[in-house]
Coordinates of C-alpha atoms in Angstrom, one line a residue:
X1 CA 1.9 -3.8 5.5
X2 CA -1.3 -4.8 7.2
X3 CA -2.2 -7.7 6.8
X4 CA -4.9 -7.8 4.1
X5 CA -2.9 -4.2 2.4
X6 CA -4.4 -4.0 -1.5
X7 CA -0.9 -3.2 -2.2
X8 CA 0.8 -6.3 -4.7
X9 CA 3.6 -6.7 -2.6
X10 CA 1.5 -7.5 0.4
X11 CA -1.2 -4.8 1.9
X12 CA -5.7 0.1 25.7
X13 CA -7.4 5.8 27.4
X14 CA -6.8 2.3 25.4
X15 CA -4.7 2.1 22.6
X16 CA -4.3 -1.3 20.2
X17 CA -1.5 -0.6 18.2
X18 CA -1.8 -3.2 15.4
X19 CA 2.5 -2.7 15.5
X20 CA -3.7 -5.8 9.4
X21 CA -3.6 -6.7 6.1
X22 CA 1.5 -1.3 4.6
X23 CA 1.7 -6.3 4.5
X24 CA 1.6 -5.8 7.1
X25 CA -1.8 -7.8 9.7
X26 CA -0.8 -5.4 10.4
X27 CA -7.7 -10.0 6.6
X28 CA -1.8 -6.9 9.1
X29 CA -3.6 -1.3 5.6
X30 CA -11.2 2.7 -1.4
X31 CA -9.2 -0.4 -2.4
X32 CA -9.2 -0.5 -5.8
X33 CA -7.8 2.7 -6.7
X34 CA -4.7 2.2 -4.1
X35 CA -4.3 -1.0 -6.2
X36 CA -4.2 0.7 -9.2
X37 CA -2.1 3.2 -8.0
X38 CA 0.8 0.8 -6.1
X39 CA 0.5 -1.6 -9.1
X40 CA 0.0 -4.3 -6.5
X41 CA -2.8 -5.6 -7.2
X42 CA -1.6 -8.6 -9.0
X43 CA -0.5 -10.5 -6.1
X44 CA -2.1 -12.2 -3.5
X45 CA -2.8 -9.9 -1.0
X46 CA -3.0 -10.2 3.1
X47 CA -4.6 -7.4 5.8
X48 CA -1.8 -4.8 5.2
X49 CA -1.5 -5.8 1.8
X50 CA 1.8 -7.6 1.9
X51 CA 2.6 -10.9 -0.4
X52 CA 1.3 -13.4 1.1
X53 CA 4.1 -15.5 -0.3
X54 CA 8.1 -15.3 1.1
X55 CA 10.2 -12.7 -0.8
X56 CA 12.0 -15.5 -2.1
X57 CA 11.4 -19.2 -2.6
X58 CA 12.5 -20.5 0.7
X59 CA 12.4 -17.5 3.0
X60 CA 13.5 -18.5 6.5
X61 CA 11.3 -17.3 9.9
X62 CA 13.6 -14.3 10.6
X63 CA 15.1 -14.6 14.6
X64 CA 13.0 -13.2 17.1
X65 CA 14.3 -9.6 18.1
X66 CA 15.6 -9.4 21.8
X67 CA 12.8 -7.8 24.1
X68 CA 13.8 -4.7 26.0
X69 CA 13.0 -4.2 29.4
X70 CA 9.6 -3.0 30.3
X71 CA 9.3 0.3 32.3
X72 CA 7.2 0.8 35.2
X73 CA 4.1 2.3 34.5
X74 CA 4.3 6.0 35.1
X75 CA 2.1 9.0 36.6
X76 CA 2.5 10.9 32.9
X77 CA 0.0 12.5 30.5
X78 CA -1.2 8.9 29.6
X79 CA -2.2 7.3 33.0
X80 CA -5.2 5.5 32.6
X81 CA -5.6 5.0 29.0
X82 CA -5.2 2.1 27.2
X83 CA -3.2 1.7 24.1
X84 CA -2.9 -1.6 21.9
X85 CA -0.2 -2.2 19.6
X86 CA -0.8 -4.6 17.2
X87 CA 2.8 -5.3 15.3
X88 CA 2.1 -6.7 12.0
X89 CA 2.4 -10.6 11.0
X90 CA 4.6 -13.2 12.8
X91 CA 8.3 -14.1 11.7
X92 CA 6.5 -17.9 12.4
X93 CA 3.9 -17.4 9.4
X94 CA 6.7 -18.7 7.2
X95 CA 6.4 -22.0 8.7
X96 CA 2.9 -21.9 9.0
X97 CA 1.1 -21.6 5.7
X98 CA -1.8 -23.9 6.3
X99 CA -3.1 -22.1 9.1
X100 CA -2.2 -18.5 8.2
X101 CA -4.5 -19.0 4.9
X102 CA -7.3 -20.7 6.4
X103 CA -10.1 -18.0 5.9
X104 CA -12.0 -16.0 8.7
X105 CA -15.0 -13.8 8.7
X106 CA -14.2 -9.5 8.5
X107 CA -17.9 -9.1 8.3
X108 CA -17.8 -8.0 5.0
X109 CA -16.1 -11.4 3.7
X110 CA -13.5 -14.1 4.4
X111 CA -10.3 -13.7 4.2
X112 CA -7.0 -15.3 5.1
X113 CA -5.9 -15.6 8.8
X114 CA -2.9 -13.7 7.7
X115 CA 0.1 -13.0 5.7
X116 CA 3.8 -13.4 6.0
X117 CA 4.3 -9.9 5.0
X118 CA 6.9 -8.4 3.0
X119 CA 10.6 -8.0 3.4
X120 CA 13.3 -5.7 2.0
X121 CA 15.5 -7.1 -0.8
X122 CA 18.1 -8.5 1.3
X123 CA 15.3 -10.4 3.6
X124 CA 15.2 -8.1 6.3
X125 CA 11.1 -9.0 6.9
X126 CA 8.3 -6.9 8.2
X127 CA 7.3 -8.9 10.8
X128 CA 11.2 -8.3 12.1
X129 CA 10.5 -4.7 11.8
X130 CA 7.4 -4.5 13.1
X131 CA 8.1 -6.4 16.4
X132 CA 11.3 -3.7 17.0
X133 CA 9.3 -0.4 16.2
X134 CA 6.2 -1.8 18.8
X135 CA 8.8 -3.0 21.6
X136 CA 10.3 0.5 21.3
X137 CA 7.1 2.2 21.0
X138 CA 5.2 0.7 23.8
X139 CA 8.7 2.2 26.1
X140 CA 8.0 5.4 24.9
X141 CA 4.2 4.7 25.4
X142 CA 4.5 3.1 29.3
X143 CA 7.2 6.1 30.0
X144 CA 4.2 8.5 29.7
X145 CA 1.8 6.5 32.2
X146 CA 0.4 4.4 29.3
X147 CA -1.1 0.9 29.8
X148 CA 0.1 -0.8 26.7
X149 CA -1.3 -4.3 25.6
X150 CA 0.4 -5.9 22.4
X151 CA -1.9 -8.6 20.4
X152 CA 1.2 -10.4 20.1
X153 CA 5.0 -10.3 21.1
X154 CA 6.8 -13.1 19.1
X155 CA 5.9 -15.6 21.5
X156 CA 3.4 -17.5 19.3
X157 CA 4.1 -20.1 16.8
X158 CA 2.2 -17.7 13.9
X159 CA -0.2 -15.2 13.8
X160 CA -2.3 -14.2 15.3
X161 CA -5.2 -14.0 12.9
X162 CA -6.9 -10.8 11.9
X163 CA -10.1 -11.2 13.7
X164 CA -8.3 -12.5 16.9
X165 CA -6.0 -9.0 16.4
X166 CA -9.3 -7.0 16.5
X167 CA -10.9 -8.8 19.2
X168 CA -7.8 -8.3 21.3
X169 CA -8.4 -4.5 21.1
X170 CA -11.8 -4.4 21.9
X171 CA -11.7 -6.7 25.2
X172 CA -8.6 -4.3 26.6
X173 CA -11.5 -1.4 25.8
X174 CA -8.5 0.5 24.2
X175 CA -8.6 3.9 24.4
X176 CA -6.5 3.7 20.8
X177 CA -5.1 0.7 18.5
X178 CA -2.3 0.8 16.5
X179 CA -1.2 -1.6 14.1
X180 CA 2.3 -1.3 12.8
X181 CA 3.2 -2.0 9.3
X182 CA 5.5 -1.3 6.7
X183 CA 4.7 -1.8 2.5
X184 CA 5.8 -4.2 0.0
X185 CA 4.9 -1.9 -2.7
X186 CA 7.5 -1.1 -6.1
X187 CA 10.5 0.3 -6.2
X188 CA 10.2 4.1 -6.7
X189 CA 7.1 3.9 -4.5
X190 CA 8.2 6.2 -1.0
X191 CA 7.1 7.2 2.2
X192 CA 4.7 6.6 4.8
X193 CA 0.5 6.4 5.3
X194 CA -2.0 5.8 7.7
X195 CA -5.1 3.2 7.1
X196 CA -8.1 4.6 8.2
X197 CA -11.6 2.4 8.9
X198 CA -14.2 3.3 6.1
X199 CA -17.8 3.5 7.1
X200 CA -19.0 -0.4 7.2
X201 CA -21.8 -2.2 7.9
X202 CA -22.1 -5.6 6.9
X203 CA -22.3 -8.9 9.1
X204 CA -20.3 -8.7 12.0
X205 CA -19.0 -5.5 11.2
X206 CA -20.2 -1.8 12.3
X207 CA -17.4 1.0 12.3
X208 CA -20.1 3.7 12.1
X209 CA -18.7 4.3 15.9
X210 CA -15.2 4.5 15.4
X211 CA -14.8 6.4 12.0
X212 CA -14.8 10.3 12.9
X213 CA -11.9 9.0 16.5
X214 CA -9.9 7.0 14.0
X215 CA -9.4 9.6 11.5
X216 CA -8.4 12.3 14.5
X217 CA -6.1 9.5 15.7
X218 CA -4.4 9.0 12.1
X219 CA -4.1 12.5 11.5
X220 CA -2.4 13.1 14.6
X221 CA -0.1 9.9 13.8
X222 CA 0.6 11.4 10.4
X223 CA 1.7 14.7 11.2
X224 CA 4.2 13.7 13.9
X225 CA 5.8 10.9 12.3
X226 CA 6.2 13.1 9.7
X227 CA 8.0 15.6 11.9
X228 CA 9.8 12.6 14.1
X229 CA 11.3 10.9 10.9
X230 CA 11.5 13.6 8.4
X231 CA 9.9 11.2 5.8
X232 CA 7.1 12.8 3.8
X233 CA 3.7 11.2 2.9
X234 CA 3.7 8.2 0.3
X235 CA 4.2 9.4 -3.3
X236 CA 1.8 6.2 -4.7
X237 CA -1.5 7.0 -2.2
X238 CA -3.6 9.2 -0.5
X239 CA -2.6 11.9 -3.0
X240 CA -0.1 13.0 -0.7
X241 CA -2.2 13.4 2.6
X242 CA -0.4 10.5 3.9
X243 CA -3.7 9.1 4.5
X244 CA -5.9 6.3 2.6
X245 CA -9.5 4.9 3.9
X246 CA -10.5 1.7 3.0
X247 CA -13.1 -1.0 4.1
X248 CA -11.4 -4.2 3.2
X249 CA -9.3 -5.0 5.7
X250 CA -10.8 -7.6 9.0
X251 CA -8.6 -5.8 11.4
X252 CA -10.2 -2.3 10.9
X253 CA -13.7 -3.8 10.1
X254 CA -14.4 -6.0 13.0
X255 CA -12.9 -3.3 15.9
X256 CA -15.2 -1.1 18.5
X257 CA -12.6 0.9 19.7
X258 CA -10.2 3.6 17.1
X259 CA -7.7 2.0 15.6
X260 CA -5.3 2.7 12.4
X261 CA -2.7 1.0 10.9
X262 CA 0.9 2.4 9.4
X263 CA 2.4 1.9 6.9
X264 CA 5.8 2.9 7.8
X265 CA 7.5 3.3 4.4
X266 CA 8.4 0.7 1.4
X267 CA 10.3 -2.3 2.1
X268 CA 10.7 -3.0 -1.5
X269 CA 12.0 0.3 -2.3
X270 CA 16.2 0.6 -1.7
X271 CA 16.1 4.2 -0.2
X272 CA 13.0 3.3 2.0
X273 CA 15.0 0.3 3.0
X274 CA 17.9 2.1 4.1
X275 CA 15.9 3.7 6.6
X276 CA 13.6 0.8 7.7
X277 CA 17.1 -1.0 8.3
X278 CA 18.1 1.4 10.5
X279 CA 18.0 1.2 14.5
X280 CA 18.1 5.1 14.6
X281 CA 15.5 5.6 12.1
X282 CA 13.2 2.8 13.7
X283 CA 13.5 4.8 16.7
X284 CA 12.6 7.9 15.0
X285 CA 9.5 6.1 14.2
X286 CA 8.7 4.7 17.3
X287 CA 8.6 8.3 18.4
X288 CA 6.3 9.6 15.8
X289 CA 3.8 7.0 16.8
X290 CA 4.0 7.7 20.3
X291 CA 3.6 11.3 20.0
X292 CA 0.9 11.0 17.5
X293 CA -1.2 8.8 19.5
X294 CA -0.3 10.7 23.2
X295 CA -1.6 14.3 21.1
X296 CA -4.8 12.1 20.4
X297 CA -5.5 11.0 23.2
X298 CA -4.8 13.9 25.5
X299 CA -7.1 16.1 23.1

């Protein structure tokens, strides 16, 4: 989930994929009715609104996927633009609970670093799954002529936090920025959606720029992950647009340059799990995102 998700279980061209806070970052994804809706709202809740607590009492840092080679940067559709891809939380957060709920400014208010994020039942976590859908997207992305720029790639102890994830995107001047996420919502609850920025303007924060881009970039995200995964639009939000807007969430509030997050499917939900388990699928997905973003940002 993003990080600071109001869901209870949780919550470079250039093109931040933010791969916060559907936990997950990811301070990871109109709040209160999304809340109401994914019955999540009891729970402490980070960017993508994923628990900010482990699925279980002593939740270990899941091990840090195996990178995959990075391509050389091609002469394709994407040459010159800039993507970012933000993958939700850090497997370290686990360990790091001090740091990861100190508070930071989102303009609007303060709100925790980040979260751990969710995780399936068996404690397969999100920030596992986000790190493995971002490595394989940013092939897919670089394979087209992309520069890609990831906030973070495992190497860091934990987080980083929400503001930093936005600020990372607006220094690469990203043509787009994705942050990847997947829910923590309740069982029953299916499918995928796309964060968008709301109009805000409060402290530090100004998205008045970046509202009309963002929502062409979701859109574009929505319809061909859709196609890429066969998964439809969440059942529990955005009234089956597979889109949901909302003006809580540091990672969306403090960027300058379009940015989304997803909100891959439900972790907490068995049949969701299935797939988000799944190499195959997780490919899938990393080719909906890249498709969606390359339609964007080739017009």
């Amino acid at each position: 989930m993003p990080y600071h998700h109001r869901n209870t279980a949780r919550r470079t061209l250039t093109l931040a994929l933010a791969a916060t806070g559907c936990c997950a970052v990811l301070a990871g994804c109109g709040a209160s009715q999304a809340a109401s809706q994914s019955g999540k709202a009891q729970a402490p809740q980070g960017e993508s609104g994923t628990q900010s607590r482990p699925p279980f009492a002593s939740a270990p840092a899941a091990p840090r996927p195996t990178r995959s080679p990075v391509p050389a940067r091609g002469s394709g559709s994407l040459a010159g633009r800039t993507v970012v891809i933000d993958p939700g939380h850090n497997s370290g957060n686990f360990h790091h609970s001090t740091e990861i709920n100190q508070k930071v400014n989102i303009g609007t208010t303060r709100k925790e670093c980040d979260t751990t994020g969710t995780s399936t039942n068996a404690g397969y976590t999100e920030a596992s799954f986000t790190l493995d859908v971002s490595h394989r997207l940013r092939d897919l992305l670089t394979a087209r002529g992309a520069k890609v720029v990831f906030t973070h790639d495992g190497e860091r102890p934990w987080g980083p936090c929400i503001d930093e994830r936005a600020r990372i995107g607006n220094a690469a001047r990203a043509d787009a920025v994705v942050s990847v996420h997947a829910d923590g919502s309740a069982a029953g609850h299916r499918g995928f959606h796309v964060i968008l920025p709301a109009k805000v303007r409060a402290g530090s924060a100004d998205t008045a720029k970046i509202v009309a881009p963002s929502r062409t970039l979701g859109e574009r995200i929505a319809d061909r992950f859709a196609r890429a995964t066969g998964t439809s639009p969440a059942n529990y939000i955005g009234d089956g647009t597979g889109l949901d807007v909302r003006d809580d969430l540091g990672g969306l509030n403090l960027s300058t340059v379009p940015k989304v997050f997803v909100e891959c499917g439900n972790m907490r939900d068995p049949k969701d799990a299935q797939l988000l388990t799944s190499s195959t699928w997780r490919q899938k997905a990393a080719q909906g995102l890249a498709d969606g973003i390359a339609t964007y940002l080739e017009g």
